[in-house]
Tab-separated table of C-alpha atoms in Angstrom:
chain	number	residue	atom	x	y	z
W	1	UNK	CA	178.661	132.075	135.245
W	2	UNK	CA	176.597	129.228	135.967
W	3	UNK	CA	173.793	129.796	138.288
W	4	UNK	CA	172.990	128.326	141.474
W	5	UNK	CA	170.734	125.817	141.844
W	6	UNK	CA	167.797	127.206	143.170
W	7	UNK	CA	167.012	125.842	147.084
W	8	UNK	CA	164.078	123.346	147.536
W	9	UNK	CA	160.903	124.843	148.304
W	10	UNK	CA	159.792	122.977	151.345
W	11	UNK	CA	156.567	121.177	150.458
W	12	UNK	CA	155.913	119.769	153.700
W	13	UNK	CA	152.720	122.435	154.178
W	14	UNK	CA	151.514	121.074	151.176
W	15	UNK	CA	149.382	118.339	152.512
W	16	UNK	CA	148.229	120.592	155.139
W	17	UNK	CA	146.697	122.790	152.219
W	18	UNK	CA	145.282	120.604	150.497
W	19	UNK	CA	143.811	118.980	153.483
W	20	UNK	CA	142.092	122.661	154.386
W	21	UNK	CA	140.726	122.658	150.899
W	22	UNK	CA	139.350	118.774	151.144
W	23	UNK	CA	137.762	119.444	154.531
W	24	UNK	CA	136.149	122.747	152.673
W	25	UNK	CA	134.773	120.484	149.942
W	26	UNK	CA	133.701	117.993	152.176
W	27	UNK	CA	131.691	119.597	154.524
W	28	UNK	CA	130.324	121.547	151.146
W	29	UNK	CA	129.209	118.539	149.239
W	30	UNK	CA	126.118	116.705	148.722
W	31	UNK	CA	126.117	113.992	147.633
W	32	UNK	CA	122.677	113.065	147.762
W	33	UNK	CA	120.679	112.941	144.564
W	34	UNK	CA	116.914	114.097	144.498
W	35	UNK	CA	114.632	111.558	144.410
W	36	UNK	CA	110.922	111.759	144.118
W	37	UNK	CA	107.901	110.617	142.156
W	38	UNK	CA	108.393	111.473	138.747
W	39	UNK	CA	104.590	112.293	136.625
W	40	UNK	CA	103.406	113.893	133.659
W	41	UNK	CA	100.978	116.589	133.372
W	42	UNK	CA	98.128	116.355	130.921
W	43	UNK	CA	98.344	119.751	128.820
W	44	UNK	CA	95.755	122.355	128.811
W	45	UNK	CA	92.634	122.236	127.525
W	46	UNK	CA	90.375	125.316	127.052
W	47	UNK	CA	87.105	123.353	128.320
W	48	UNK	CA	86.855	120.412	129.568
W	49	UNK	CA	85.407	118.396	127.267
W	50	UNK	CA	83.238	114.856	128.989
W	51	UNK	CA	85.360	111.986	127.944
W	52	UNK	CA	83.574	109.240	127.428
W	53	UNK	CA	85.159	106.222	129.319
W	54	UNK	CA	82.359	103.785	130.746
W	55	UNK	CA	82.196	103.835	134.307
W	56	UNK	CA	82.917	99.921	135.127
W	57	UNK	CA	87.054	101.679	133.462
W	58	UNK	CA	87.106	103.984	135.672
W	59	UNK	CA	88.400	103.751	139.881
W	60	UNK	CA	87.597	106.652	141.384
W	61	UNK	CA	89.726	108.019	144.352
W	62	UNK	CA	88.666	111.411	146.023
W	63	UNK	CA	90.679	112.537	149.069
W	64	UNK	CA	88.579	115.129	150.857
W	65	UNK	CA	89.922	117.970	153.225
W	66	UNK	CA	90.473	115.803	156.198
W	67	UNK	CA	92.542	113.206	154.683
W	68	UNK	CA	90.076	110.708	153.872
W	69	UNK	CA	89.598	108.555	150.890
W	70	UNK	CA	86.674	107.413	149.171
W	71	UNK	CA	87.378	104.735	146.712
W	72	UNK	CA	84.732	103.759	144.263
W	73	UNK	CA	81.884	105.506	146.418
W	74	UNK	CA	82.768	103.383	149.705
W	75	UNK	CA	85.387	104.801	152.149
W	76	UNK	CA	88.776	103.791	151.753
W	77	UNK	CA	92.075	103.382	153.995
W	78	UNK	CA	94.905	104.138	152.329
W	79	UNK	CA	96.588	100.387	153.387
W	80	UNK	CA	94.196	98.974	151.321
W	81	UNK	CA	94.003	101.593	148.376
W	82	UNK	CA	97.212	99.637	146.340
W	83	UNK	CA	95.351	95.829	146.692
W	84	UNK	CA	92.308	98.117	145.241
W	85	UNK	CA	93.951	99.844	142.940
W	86	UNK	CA	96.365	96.605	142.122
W	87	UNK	CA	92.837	94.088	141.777
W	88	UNK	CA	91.429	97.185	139.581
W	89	UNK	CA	94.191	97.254	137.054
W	90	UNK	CA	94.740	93.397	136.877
W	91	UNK	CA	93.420	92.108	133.115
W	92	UNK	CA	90.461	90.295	133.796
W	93	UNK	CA	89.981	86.986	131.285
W	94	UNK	CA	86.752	86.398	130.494
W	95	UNK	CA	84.913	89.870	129.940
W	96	UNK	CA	83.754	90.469	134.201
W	97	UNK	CA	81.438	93.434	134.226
W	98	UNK	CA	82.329	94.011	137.755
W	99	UNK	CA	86.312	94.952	136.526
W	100	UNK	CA	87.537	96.614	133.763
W	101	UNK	CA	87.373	95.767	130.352
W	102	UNK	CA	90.588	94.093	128.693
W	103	UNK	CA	91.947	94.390	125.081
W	104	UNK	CA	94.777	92.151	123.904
W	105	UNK	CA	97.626	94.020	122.849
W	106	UNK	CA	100.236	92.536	120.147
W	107	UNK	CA	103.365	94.206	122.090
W	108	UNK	CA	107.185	93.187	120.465
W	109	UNK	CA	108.949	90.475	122.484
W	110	UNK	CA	105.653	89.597	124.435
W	111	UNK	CA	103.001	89.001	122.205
W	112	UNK	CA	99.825	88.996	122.576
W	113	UNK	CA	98.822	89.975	126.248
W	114	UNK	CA	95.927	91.005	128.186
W	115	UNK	CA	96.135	94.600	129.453
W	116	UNK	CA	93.327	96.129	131.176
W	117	UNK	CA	91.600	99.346	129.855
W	118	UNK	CA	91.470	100.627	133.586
W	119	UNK	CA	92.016	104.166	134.356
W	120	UNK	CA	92.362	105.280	138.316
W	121	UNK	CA	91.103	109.023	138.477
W	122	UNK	CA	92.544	110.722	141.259
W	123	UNK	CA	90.926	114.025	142.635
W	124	UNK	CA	91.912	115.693	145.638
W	125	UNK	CA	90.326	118.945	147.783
W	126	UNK	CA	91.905	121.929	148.090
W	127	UNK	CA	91.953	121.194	151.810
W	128	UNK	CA	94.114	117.856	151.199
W	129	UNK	CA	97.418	117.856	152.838
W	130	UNK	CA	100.561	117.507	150.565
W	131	UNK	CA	101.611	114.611	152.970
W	132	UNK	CA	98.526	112.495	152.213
W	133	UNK	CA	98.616	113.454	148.480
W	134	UNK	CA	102.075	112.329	148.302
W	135	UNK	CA	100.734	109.027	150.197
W	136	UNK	CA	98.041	108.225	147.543
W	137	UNK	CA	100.304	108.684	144.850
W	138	UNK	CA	102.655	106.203	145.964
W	139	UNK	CA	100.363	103.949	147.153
W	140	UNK	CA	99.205	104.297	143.015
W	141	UNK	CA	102.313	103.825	141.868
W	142	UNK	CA	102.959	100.934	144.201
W	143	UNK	CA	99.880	98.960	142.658
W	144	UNK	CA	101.114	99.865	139.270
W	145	UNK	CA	105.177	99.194	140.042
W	146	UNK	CA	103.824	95.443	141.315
W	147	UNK	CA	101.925	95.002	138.163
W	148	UNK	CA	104.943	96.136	136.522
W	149	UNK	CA	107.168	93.713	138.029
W	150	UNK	CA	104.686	90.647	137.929
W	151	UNK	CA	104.705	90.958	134.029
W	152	UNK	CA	108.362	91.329	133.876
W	153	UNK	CA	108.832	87.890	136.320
W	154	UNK	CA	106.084	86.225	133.734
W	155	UNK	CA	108.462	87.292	130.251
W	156	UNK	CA	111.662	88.047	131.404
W	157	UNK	CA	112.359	86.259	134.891
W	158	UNK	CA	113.838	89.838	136.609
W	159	UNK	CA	111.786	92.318	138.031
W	160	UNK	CA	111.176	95.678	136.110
W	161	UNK	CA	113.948	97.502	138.320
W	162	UNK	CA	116.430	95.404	137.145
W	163	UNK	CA	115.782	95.263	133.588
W	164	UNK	CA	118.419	97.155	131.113
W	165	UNK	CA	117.992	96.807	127.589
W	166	UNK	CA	115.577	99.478	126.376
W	167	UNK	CA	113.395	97.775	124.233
W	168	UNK	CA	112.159	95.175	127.750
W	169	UNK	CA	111.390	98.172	129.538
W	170	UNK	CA	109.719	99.316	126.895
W	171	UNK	CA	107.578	96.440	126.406
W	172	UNK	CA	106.286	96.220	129.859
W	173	UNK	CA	105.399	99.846	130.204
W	174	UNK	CA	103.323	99.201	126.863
W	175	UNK	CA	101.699	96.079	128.598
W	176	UNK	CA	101.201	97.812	131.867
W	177	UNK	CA	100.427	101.831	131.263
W	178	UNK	CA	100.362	103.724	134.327
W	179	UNK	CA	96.717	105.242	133.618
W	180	UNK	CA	96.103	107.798	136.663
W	181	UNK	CA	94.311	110.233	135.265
W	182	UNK	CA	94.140	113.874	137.508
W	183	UNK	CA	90.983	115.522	137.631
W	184	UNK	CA	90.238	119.140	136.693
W	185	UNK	CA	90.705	120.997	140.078
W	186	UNK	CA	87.134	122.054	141.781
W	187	UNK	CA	86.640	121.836	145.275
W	188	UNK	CA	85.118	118.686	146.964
W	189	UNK	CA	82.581	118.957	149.295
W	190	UNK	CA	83.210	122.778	151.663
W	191	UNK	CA	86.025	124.246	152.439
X	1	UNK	CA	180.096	88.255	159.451
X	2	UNK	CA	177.064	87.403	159.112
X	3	UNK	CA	175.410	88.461	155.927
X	4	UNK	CA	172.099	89.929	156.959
X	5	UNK	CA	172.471	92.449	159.758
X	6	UNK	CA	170.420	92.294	162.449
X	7	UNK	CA	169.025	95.510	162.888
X	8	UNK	CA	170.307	97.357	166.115
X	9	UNK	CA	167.909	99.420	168.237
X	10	UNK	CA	167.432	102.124	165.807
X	11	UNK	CA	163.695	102.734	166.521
X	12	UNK	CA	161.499	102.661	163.550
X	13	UNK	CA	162.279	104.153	160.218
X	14	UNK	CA	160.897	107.450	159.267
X	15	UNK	CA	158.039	106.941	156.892
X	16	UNK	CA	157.994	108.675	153.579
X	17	UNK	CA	155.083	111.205	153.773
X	18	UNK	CA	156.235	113.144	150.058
X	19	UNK	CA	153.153	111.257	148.356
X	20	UNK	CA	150.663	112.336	151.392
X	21	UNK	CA	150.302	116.132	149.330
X	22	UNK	CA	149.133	113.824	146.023
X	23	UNK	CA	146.806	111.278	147.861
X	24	UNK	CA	145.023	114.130	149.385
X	25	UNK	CA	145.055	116.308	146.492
X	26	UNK	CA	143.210	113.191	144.500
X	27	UNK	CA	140.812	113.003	147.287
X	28	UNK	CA	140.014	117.201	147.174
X	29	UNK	CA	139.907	116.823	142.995
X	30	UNK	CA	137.005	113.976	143.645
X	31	UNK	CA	135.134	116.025	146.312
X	32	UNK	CA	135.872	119.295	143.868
X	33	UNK	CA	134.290	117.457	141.126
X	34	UNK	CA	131.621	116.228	143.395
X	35	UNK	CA	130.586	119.110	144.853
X	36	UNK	CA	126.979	121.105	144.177
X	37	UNK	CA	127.327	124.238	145.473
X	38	UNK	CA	123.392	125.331	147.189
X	39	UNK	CA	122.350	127.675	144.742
X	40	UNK	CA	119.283	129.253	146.575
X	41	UNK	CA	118.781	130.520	149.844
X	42	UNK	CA	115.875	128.939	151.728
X	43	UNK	CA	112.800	131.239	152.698
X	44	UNK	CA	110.122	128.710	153.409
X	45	UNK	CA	110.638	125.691	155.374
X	46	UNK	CA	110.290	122.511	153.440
X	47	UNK	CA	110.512	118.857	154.977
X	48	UNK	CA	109.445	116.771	152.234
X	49	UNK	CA	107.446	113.848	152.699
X	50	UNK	CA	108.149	110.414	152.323
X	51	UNK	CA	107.288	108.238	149.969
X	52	UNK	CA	109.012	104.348	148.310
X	53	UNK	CA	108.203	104.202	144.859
X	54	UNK	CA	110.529	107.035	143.961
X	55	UNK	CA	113.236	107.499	140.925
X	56	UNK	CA	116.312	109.325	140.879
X	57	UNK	CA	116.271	113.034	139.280
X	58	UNK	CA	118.953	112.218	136.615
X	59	UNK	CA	120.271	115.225	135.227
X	60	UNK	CA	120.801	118.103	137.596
X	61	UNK	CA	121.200	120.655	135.311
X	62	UNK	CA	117.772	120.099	133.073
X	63	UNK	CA	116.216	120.693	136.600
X	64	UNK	CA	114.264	123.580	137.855
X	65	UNK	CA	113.136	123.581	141.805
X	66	UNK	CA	110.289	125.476	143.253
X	67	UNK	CA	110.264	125.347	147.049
X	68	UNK	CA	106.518	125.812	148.642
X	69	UNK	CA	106.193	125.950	152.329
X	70	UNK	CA	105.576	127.976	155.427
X	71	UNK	CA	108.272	131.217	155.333
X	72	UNK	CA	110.889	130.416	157.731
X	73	UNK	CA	110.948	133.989	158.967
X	74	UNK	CA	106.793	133.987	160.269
X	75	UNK	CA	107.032	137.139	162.487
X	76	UNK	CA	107.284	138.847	159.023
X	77	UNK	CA	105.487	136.624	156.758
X	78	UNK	CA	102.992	134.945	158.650
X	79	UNK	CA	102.775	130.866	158.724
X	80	UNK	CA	100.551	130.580	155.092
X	81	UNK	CA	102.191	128.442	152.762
X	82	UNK	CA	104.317	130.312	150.292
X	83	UNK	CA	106.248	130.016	146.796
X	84	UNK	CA	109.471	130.452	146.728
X	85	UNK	CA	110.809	130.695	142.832
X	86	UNK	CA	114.885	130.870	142.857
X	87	UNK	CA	115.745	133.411	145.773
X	88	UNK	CA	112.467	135.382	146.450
X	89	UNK	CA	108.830	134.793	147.446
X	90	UNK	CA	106.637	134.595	144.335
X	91	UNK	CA	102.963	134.209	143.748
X	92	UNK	CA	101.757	131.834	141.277
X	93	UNK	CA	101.047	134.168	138.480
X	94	UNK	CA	105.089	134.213	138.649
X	95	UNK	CA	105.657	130.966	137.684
X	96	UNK	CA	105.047	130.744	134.253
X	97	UNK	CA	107.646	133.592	133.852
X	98	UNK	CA	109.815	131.717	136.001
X	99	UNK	CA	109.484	128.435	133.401
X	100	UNK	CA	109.917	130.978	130.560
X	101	UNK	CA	113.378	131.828	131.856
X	102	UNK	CA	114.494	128.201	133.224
X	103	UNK	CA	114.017	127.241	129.494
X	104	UNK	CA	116.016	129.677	128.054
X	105	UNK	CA	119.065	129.081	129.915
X	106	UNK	CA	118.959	125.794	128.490
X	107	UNK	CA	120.341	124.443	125.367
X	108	UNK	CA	118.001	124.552	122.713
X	109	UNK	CA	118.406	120.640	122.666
X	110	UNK	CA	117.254	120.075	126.168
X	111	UNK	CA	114.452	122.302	126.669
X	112	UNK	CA	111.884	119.445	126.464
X	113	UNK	CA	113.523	117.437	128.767
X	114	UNK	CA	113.441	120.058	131.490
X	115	UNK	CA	112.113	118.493	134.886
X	116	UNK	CA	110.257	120.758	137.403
X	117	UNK	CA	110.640	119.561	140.556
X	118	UNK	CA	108.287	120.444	143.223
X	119	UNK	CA	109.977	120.763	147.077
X	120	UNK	CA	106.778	120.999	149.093
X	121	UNK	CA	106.411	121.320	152.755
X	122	UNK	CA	104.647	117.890	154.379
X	123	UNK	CA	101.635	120.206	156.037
X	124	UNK	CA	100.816	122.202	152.564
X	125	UNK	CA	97.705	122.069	151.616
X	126	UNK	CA	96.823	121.243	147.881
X	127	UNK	CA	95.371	124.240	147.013
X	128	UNK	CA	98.381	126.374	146.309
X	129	UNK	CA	100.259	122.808	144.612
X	130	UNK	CA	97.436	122.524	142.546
X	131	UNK	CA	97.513	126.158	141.318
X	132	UNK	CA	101.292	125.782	140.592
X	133	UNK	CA	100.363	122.742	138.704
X	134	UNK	CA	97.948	124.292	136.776
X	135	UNK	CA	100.245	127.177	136.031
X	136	UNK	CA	102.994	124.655	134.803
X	137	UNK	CA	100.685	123.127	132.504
X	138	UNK	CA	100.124	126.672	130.723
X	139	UNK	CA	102.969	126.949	130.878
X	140	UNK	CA	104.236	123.670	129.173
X	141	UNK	CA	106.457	121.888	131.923
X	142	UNK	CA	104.703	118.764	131.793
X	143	UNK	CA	107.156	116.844	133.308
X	144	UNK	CA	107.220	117.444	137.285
X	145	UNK	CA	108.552	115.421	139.904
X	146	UNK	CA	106.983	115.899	143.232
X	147	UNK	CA	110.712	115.435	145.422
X	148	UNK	CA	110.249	113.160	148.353
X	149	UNK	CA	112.562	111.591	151.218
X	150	UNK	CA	113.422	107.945	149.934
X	151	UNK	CA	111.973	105.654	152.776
X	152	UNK	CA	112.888	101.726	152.132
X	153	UNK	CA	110.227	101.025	155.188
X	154	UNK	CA	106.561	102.835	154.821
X	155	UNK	CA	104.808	102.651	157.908
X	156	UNK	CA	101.943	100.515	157.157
């Protein structure tokens, strides 16, 4: 007895389905990836121990509780902290007591180049807003992402964001080290 | 007689809709695949601040999020910036508890790549991020990512 061929399922409400579900996983998605500024923490250390780095390395920035800078003992703005903190980190050729001392580095598929022994030391109040923290950071990384991207013009003719192979990028962050060194919290000034 | 018919006023042929159910059913598998469901429930309010120099977070799942802010619900919790560790208010002592168990439900492999990221309300004051901070380092999650809006344009 042969069997009857089974009737078509009607498929027209398919699309309307599946349309349903899309909507559902459209309104749902994000698409958006989190962005932010990426840093390392130092790791603990049971007492502070004085470090000696001589003073003409160092570029202090304090942010008090109102928001306000003080770079290198003199009041700062925080438009002109990265041409600061850019002119800081710059190698200086020959020995300048006013900047930073220099060491030449032997660093694969540059050389020999200048880097600067610079550290910026970056404390901040209890007080300090999270905005203007945030602010200061970038405008650090700024100075630092410029210096970046000046050396990789110089050897490579790209800037550093567009660099791929691994062992460029690697190079440059050895020639330029992002040196911002995070005090040991303790309150400036009262809060 | 003549070879090619014109075409008499038929109105417009019906057009074939069978594929429409596929096309749309690729589109839901890429949104499907896409998707990230929100995980947490938001108790403080956190608009993040802006900043340019910023880098993607690249793996999603060898990140960990703490949320500090003022609560969203102040006639019960008053307007003082809070933590917020996965669904519940914490206090900082929590965190390192809070690392403790974000590791473990990692491979073993990628435990030392896990990324804190820190969603912090524009207003906070640094106080309670710096205590977190310390707490992380304790606790070993060096790497932290303060999560900020992406702005092409800083206002100078």
């Amino acid at each position: 007895m042969a069997r009857r061929s089974s009737p078509e399922i009607n498929a027209g409400s398919m699309a309307d389905i599946a349309f349903l579900l899309l909507i559902f996983f459209l309104v749902t998605t994000t698409m958006d990836v989190d962005s932010g500024i990426t840093r390392r923490l130092p790791p603990p250390v049971d007492k502070p121990e004085d470090i000696q780095i001589k003073m003409r390395n160092v570029l202090n920035v304090l942010v008090n509780k109102n928001d306000r800078l003080l770079v290198d003992g003199r009041e700062g703005d925080i438009k002109t902290l990265k041409d600061v903190a850019k002119k800081f980190m710059t190698p200086v050729f020959p020995d300048n007591v006013n900047f930073p001392e220099t060491e030449i580095k032997e660093i694969p598929l540059l050389g020999s180049v200048y880097s600067s022994k610079g550290v910026i030391s970056l404390k901040n109040d209890k007080g300090t807003s999270y905005d203007m923290y945030i602010n200061v950071q970038n405008e650090l990384a700024r100075a630092f992402n410029e210096l970046k991207d000046e050396m990789s013009m110089r050897y490579f003719g790209t800037k550093f964001a567009n660099l791929v192979k691994e062992d460029q990028i690697k190079a440059i962050n050895e020639a330029v080290p992002v040196r911002i060194s995070e005090a040991e919290p303790e309150s400036i000034g009262d809060n | 007689m003549s070879k090619f018919k014109t075409k008499k006023g038929k109105g417009s042929p019906a057009i074939n809709t069978s594929s429409l159910p596929d096309i749309i059913f690729m589109l839901l598998f890429f949104f499907m695949v896409t998707t990230v469901m929100r995980e947490v429930t938001l108790r403080v309010k956190v608009s993040l601040p802006s900043a340019t120099e910023v880098q993607k977070l690249e793996k999603k799942s060898l990140v960990s999020y703490i949320y500090i802010g003022p609560p969203t619900n102040t006639a019960q919790f008053g307007t003082e910036s809070r933590i917020q560790l996965n669904d519940q208010f914490a206090r900082v002592q929590d965190v390192p508890e809070f690392v403790a168990r974000e590791r473990e439900a990692r491979n073993e492999a990628d435990r030392t790549f896990l990324t804190t990221a820190l969603k912090v309300h524009k207003i906070t004051k640094m106080g309670v991020v710096t205590d977190v901070k310390q707490e992380l380092r304790k606790a070993g999650a060096f790497r932290i990512n303060y999560t900020t809006i992406k702005s092409s344009t800083k206002k100078k």
